[in-house]
Coordinates of C-alpha atoms in Angstrom, one line a residue:
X182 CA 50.3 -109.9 18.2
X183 CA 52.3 -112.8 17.2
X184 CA 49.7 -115.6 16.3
X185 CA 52.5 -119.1 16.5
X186 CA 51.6 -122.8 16.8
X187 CA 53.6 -122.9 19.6
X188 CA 53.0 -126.9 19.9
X189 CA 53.5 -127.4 16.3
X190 CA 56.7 -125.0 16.4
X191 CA 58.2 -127.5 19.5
X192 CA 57.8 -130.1 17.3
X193 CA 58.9 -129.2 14.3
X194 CA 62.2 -127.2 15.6
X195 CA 62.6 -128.3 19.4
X196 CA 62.2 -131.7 20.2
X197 CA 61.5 -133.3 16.7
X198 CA 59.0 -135.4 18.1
X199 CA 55.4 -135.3 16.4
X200 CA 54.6 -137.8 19.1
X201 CA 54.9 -137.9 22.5
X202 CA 57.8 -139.3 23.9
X203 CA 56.1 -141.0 26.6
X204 CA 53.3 -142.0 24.5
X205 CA 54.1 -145.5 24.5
X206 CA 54.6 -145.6 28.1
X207 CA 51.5 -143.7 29.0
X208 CA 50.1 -146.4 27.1
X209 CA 51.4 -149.4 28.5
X210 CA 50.2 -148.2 32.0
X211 CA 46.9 -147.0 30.9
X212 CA 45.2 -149.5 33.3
X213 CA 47.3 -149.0 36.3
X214 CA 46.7 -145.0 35.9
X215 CA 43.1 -145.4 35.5
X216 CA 43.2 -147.9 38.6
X217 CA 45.0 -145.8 40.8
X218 CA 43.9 -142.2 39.5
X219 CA 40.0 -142.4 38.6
X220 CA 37.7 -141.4 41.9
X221 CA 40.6 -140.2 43.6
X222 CA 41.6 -137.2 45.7
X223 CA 44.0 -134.9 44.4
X224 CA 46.2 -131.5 45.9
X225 CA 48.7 -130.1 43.5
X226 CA 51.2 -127.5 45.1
X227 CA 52.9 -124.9 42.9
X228 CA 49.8 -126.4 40.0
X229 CA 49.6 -123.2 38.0
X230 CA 53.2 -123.2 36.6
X231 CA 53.9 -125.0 33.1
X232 CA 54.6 -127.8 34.8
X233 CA 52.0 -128.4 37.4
X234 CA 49.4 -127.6 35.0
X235 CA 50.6 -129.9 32.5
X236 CA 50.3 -132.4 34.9
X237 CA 46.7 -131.5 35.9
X238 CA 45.8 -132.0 32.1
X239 CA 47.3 -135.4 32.2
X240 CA 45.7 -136.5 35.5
X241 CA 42.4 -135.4 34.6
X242 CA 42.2 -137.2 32.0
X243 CA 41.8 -140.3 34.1
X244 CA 39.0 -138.7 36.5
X245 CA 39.8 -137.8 39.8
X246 CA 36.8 -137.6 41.9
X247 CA 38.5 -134.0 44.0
X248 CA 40.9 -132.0 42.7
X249 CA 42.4 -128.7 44.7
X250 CA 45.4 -126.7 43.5
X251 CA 47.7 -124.4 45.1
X252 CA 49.8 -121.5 43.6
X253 CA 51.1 -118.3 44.9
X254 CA 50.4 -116.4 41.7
X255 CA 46.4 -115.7 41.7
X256 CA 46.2 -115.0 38.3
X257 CA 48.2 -117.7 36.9
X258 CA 45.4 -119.7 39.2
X259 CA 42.3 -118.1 37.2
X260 CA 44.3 -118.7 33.6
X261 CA 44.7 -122.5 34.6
X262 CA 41.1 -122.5 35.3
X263 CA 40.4 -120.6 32.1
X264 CA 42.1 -122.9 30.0
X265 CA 41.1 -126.2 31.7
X266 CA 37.5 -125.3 31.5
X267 CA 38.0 -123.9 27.6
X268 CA 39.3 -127.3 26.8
X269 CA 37.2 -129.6 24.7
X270 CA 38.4 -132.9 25.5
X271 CA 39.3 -132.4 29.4
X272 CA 36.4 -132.9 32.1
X273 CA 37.0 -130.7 35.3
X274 CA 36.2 -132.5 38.1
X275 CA 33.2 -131.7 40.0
X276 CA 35.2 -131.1 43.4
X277 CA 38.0 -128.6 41.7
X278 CA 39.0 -125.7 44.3
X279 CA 42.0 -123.2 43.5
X280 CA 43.7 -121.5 46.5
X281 CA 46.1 -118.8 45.9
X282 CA 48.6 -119.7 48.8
X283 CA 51.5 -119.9 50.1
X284 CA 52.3 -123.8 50.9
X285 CA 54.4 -122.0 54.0
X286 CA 51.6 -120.8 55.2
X287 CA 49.5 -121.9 58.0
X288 CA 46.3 -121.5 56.3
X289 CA 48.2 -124.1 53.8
X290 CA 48.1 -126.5 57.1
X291 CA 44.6 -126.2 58.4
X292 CA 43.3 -126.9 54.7
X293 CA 45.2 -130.3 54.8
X294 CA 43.9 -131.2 57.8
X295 CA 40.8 -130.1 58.0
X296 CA 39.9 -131.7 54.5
X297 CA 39.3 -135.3 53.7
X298 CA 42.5 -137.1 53.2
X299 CA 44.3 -136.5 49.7
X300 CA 45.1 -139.8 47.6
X301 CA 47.7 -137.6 45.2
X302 CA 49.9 -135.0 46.7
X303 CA 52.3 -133.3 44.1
X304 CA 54.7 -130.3 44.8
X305 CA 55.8 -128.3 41.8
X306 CA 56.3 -125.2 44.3
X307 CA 59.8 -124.4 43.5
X308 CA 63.0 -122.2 43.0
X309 CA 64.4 -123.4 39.2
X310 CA 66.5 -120.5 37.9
X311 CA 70.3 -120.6 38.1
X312 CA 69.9 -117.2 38.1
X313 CA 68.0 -117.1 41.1
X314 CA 71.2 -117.6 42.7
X315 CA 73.1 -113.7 43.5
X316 CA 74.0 -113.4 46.4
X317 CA 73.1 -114.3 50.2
X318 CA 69.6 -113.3 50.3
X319 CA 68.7 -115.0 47.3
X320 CA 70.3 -118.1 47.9
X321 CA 68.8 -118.1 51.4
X322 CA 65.2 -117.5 49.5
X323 CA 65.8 -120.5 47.1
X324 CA 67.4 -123.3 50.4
X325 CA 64.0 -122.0 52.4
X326 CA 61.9 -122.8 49.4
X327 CA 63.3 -126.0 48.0
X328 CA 64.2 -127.5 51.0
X329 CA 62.8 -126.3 54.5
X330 CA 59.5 -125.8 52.4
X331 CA 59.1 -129.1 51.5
X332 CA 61.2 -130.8 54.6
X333 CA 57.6 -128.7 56.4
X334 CA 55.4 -130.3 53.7
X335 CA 56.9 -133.5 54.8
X336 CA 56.4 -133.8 58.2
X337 CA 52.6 -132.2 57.2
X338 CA 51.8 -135.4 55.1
X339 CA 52.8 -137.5 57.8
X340 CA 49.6 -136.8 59.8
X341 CA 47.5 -137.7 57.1
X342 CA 49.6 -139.9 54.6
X343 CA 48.9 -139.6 51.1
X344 CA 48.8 -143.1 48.5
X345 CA 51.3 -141.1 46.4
X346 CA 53.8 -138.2 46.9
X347 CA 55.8 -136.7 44.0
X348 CA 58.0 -133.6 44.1
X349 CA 59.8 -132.2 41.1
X350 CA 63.2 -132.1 40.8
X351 CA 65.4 -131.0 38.2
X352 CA 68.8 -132.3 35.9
X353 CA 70.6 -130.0 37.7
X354 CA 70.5 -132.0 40.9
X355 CA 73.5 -134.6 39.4
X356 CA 76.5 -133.1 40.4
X357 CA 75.2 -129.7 40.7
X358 CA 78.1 -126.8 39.9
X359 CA 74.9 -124.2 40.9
X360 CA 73.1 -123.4 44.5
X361 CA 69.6 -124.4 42.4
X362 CA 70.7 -127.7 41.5
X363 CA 72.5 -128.0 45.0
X364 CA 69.3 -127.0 46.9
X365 CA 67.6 -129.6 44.8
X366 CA 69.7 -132.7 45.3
X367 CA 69.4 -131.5 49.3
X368 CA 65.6 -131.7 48.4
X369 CA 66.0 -135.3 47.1
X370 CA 67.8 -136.2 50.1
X371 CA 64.8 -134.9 52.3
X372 CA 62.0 -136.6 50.5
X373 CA 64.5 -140.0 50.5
X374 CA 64.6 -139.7 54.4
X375 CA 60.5 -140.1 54.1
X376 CA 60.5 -143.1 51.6
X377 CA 59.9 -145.6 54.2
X378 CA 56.6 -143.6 55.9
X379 CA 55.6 -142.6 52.6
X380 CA 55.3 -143.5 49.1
X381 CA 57.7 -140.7 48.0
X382 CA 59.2 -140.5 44.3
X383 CA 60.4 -137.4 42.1
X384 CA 62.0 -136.8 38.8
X385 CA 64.9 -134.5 37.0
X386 CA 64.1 -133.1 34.5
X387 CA 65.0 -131.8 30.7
X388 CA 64.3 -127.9 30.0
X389 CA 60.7 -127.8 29.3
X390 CA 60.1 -125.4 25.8
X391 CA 58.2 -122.6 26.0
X392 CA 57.6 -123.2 29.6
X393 CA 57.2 -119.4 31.5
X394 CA 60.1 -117.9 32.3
X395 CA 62.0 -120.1 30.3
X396 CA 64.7 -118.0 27.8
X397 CA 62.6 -119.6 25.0
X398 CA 59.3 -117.9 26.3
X399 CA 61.5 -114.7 26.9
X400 CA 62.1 -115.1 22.8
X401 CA 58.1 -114.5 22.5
X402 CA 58.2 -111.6 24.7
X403 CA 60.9 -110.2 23.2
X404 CA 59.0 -110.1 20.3
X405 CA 55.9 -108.9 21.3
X406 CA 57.7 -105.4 22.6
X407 CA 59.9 -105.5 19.4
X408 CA 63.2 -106.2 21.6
X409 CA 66.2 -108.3 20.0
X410 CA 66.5 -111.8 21.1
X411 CA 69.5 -112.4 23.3
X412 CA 71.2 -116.1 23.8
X413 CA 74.4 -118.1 24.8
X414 CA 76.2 -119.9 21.9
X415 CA 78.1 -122.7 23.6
X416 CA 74.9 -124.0 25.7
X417 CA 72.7 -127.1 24.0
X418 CA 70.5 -128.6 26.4
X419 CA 67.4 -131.7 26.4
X420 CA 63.9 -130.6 25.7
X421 CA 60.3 -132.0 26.5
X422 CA 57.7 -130.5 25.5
X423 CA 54.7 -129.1 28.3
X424 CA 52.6 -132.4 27.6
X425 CA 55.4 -134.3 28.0
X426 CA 56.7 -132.1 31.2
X427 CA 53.1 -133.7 32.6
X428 CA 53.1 -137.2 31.7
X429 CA 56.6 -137.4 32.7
X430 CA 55.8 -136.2 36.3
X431 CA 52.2 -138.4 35.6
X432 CA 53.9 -141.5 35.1
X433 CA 57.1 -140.9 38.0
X434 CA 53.9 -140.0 40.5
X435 CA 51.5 -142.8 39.7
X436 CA 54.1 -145.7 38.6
X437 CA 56.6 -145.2 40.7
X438 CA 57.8 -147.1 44.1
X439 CA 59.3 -145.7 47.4
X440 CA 62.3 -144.1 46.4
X441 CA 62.2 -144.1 42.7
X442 CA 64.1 -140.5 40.5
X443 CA 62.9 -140.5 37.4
X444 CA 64.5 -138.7 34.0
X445 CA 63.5 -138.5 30.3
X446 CA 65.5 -141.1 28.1
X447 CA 66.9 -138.9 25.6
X448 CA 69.8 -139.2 23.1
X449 CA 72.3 -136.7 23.0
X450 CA 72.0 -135.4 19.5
X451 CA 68.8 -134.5 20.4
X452 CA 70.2 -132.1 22.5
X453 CA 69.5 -128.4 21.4
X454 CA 71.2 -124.9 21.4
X455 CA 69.2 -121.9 22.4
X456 CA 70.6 -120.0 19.8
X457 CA 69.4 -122.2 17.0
X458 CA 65.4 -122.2 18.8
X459 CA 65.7 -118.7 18.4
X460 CA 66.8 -118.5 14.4
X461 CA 64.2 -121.2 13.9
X462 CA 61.7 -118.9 15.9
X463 CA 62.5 -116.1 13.3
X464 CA 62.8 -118.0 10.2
X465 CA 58.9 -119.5 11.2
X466 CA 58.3 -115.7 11.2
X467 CA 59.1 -114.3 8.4
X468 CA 62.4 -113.1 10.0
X469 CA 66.1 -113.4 9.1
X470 CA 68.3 -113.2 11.9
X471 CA 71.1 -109.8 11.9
X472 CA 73.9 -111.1 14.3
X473 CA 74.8 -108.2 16.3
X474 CA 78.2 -108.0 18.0
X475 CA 76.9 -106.2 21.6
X476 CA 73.8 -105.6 23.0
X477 CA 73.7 -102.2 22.7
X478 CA 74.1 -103.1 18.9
X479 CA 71.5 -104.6 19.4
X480 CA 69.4 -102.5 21.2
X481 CA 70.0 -99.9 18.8
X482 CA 69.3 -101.7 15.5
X483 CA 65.8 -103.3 17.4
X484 CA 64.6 -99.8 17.3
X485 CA 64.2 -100.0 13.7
X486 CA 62.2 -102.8 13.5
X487 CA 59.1 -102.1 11.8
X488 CA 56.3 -104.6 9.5
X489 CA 58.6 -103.7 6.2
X490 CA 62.3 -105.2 7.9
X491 CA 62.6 -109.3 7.5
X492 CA 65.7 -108.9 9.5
X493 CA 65.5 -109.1 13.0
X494 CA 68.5 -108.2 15.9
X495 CA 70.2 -111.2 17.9
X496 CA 73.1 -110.8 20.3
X497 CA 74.4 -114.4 21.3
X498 CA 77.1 -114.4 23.6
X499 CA 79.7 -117.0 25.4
X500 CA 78.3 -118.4 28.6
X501 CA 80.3 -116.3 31.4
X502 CA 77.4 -116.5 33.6
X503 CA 78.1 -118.3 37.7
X504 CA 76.3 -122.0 38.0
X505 CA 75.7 -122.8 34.0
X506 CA 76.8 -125.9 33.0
X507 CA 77.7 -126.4 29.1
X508 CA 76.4 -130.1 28.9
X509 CA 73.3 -131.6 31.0
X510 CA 73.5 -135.1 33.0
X511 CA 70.3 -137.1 34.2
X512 CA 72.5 -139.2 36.6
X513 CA 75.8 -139.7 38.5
X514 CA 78.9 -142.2 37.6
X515 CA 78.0 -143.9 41.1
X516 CA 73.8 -144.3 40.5
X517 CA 72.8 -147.0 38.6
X518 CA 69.6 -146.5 36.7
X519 CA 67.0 -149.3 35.7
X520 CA 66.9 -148.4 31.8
X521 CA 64.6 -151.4 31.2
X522 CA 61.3 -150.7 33.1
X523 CA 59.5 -147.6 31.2
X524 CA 59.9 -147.8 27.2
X525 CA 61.6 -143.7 27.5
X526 CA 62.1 -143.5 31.1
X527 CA 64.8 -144.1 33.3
X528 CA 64.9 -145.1 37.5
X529 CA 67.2 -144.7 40.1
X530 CA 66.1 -147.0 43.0
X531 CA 67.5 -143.6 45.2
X532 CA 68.3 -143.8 48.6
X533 CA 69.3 -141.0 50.9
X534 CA 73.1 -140.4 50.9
X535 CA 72.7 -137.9 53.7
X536 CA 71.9 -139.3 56.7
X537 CA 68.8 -138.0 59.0
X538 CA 71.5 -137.0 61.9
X539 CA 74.0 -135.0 59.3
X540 CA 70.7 -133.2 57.4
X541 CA 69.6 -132.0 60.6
X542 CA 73.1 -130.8 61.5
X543 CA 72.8 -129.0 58.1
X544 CA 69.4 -127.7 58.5
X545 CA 70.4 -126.1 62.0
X546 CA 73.9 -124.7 60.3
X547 CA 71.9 -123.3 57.8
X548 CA 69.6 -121.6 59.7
X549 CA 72.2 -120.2 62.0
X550 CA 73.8 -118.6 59.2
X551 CA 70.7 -116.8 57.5
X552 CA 70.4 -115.3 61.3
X553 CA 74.3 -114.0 60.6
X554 CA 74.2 -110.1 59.6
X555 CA 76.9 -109.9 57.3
X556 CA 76.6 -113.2 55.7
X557 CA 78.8 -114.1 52.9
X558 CA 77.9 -116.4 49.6
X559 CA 80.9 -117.9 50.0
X560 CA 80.2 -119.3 53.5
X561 CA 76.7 -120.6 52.8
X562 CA 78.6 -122.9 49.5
X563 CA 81.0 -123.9 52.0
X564 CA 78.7 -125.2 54.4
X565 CA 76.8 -127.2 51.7
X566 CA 79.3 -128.4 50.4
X567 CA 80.8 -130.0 53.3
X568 CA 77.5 -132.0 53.5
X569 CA 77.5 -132.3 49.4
X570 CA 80.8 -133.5 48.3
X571 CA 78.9 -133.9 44.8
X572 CA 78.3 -130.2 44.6
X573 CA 81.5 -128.5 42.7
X574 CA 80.4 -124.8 42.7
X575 CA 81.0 -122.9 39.4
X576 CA 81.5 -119.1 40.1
X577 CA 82.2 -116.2 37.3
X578 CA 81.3 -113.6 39.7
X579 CA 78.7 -112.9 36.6
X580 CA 74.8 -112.8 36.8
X581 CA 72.2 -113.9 33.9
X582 CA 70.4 -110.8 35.2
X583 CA 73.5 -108.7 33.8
X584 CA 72.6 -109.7 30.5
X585 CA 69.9 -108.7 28.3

């Protein structure tokens, strides 16, 4: 069992924040959160990830009256519940409801429109691996999630119009070189298209430590089954912490106007390298790190490990990897972001590049090519790139999930 602080360990090592870096922010719109947020109705989609429940921490803090979350994973759903009800300074609202769900499904429907109306509507239901991208099923898995998903949700809400609508997005979405951030800046484009029937805004993000799934988190698990710790050298990227993951996505929901894209204001020497998280994870211990020159090398020497060795295997490796981009961009040369607004928050006044007539165009070429038998990769990057100049497609012919 490895007992870690892992909030103290982000702080220390990760972020370098002992603070929140929206603190000041969440302070200066205290009153218009309470205003907008206390007796209200909330549905959070996707709610059980790091994410989504780090924003139901934040919101509940400013007492909705109703409060229903969706997730596909039922046990992640009864952990969130766990831990929000094990909290001592969070109040549960009285009307809280989990539904393990598909938001796909039409069950997912005839709840949204058979219940009252929902104030707060957040999506956090996503695809948001660059691995996740392999090959044509895959990528079709991740456009049908990211996009017709919530292109569905969409045209859902529009029956029964929520005050707010937020639906996360990711850095990768600004000038994407991956199908994941491709899929997302298509996403960004749909929920645009909706800005003037609702109040629609989103957010791209930094890497979120420790969040699950994250190569971070993989770092814990590696440790609990004694495995070495595996990690690119060359990639350094931005980090918030999971409170700030929520009152990031808290303030860009609540504060936010038709249209807005919200990103962390973050310097780049701030930026981090997974290889150096996963030393410091070692060194806080009790561990020296033993650079290994393979991963079977690795492997080998991790059998070994026992209570009396201080020296623990790592294999870290040059990014080879299809879709991974060495640096990490919040913006494009051609958006211009208000920097002035939030105290450690940026805003793109976005607007939809891709107009209604051309995304349905791609919607119906996209969907007549997942009907294709023998679809290629190459021909669904093609297509989306014809209606994405933005998206310059970074191929190796390598997969993360060839690596340890």
């Amino acid at each position: 069992m490895i007992f870690l602080d892992i909030d103290d360990f982000i702080a220390k090592y990760v972020t370098g924040r002992k603070e929140s870096l929206f603190s000041k922010d969440m302070r200066n719109n205290e009153e218009v959160l309470k205003q907008r947020i206390n007796g209200s109705s909330a549905l959070i989609i996707g709610g059980a990830g790091t994410i989504g429940s780090s924003f139901i921490k934040a919101l509940i803090q400013f007492s909705p009256k109703r409060l229903y979350v969706v997730d596909i994973n039922e046990n992640a759903l009864t952990e969130l519940t766990r831990d929000l009800r094990s909290h001592n300074n969070l109040t549960v609202p009285t009307e809280y409801r989990t539904y393990p769900m598909d938001m796909g499904h039409k069950v997912f429907e005839k709840l949204f429109l058979e219940e009252e109306p929902f104030d707060i509507v957040a999506n956090f239901a996503a695809h948001k691996h660059v691995r996740s991208e392999k090959d044509p099923y895959s990528i079709q898995a991740m456009i049908e999630n990211n996009v017709f998903n919530t292109k569905n949700l969409l045209k859902l809400l529009v029956k029964k119009p929520p005050q707010r609508f937020f639906c996360v997005s990711t850095d990768k979405a600004a000038n994407p070189v991956n199908v994941m951030g491709a899929s997302k800046k298509i996403m960004e484009e749909v929920i645009l298209s909706y800005s003037d029937r609702i109040n629609v805004s989103t957010a791209r993000f930094a890497n979120v430590a420790f969040s699950n799934g994250s190569l971070p988190d993989g770092f814990l698990n590696r440790l609990k089954k004694r495995q070495p710790l595996s990690s690119p050298l060359d990639i350094q990227r931005y980090f918030v912490s999971p409170e700030e993951s929520g009152q990031l996505c808290l303030l860009a929901c609540i504060c936010s106007e038709p249209g807005n894209i919200f990103f962390p204001k973050i310097s780049e020497n701030e930026m981090k390298p997974f290889s150096e998280i996963a030393v410091d994870l070692l060194r806080e211990l009790g561990y020296e790190a033993e650079y290994c020159k393979t991963e079977e090398e690795a492997r080998n020497k991790a059998v070994l490990i026992d209570k009396k060795i201080t020296k623990y295997p790592v294999y870290f490796f040059k990014t080879d990897t299809s879709g991974e981009k060495l640096f990490e961009e919040f913006f494009t040369e051609d958006e211009k972001p208000d920097l002035d607004k939030f105290e450690k928050l940026g805003v793109l006044n976005g607007k939809a590049s891709i107009s209604d007539a051309d995304q349905e165009l791609l919607f119906k070429e996209l969907q007549s090519l997942f009907l294709k038998k023998s679809l290629s990769k190459k021909e669904l990057i093609s297509t989306i790139k014809r209606y994405l100049p933005s998206f310059d497609h970074l191929e190796t012919g390598k997969s993360l999930d060839q690596k340890m």
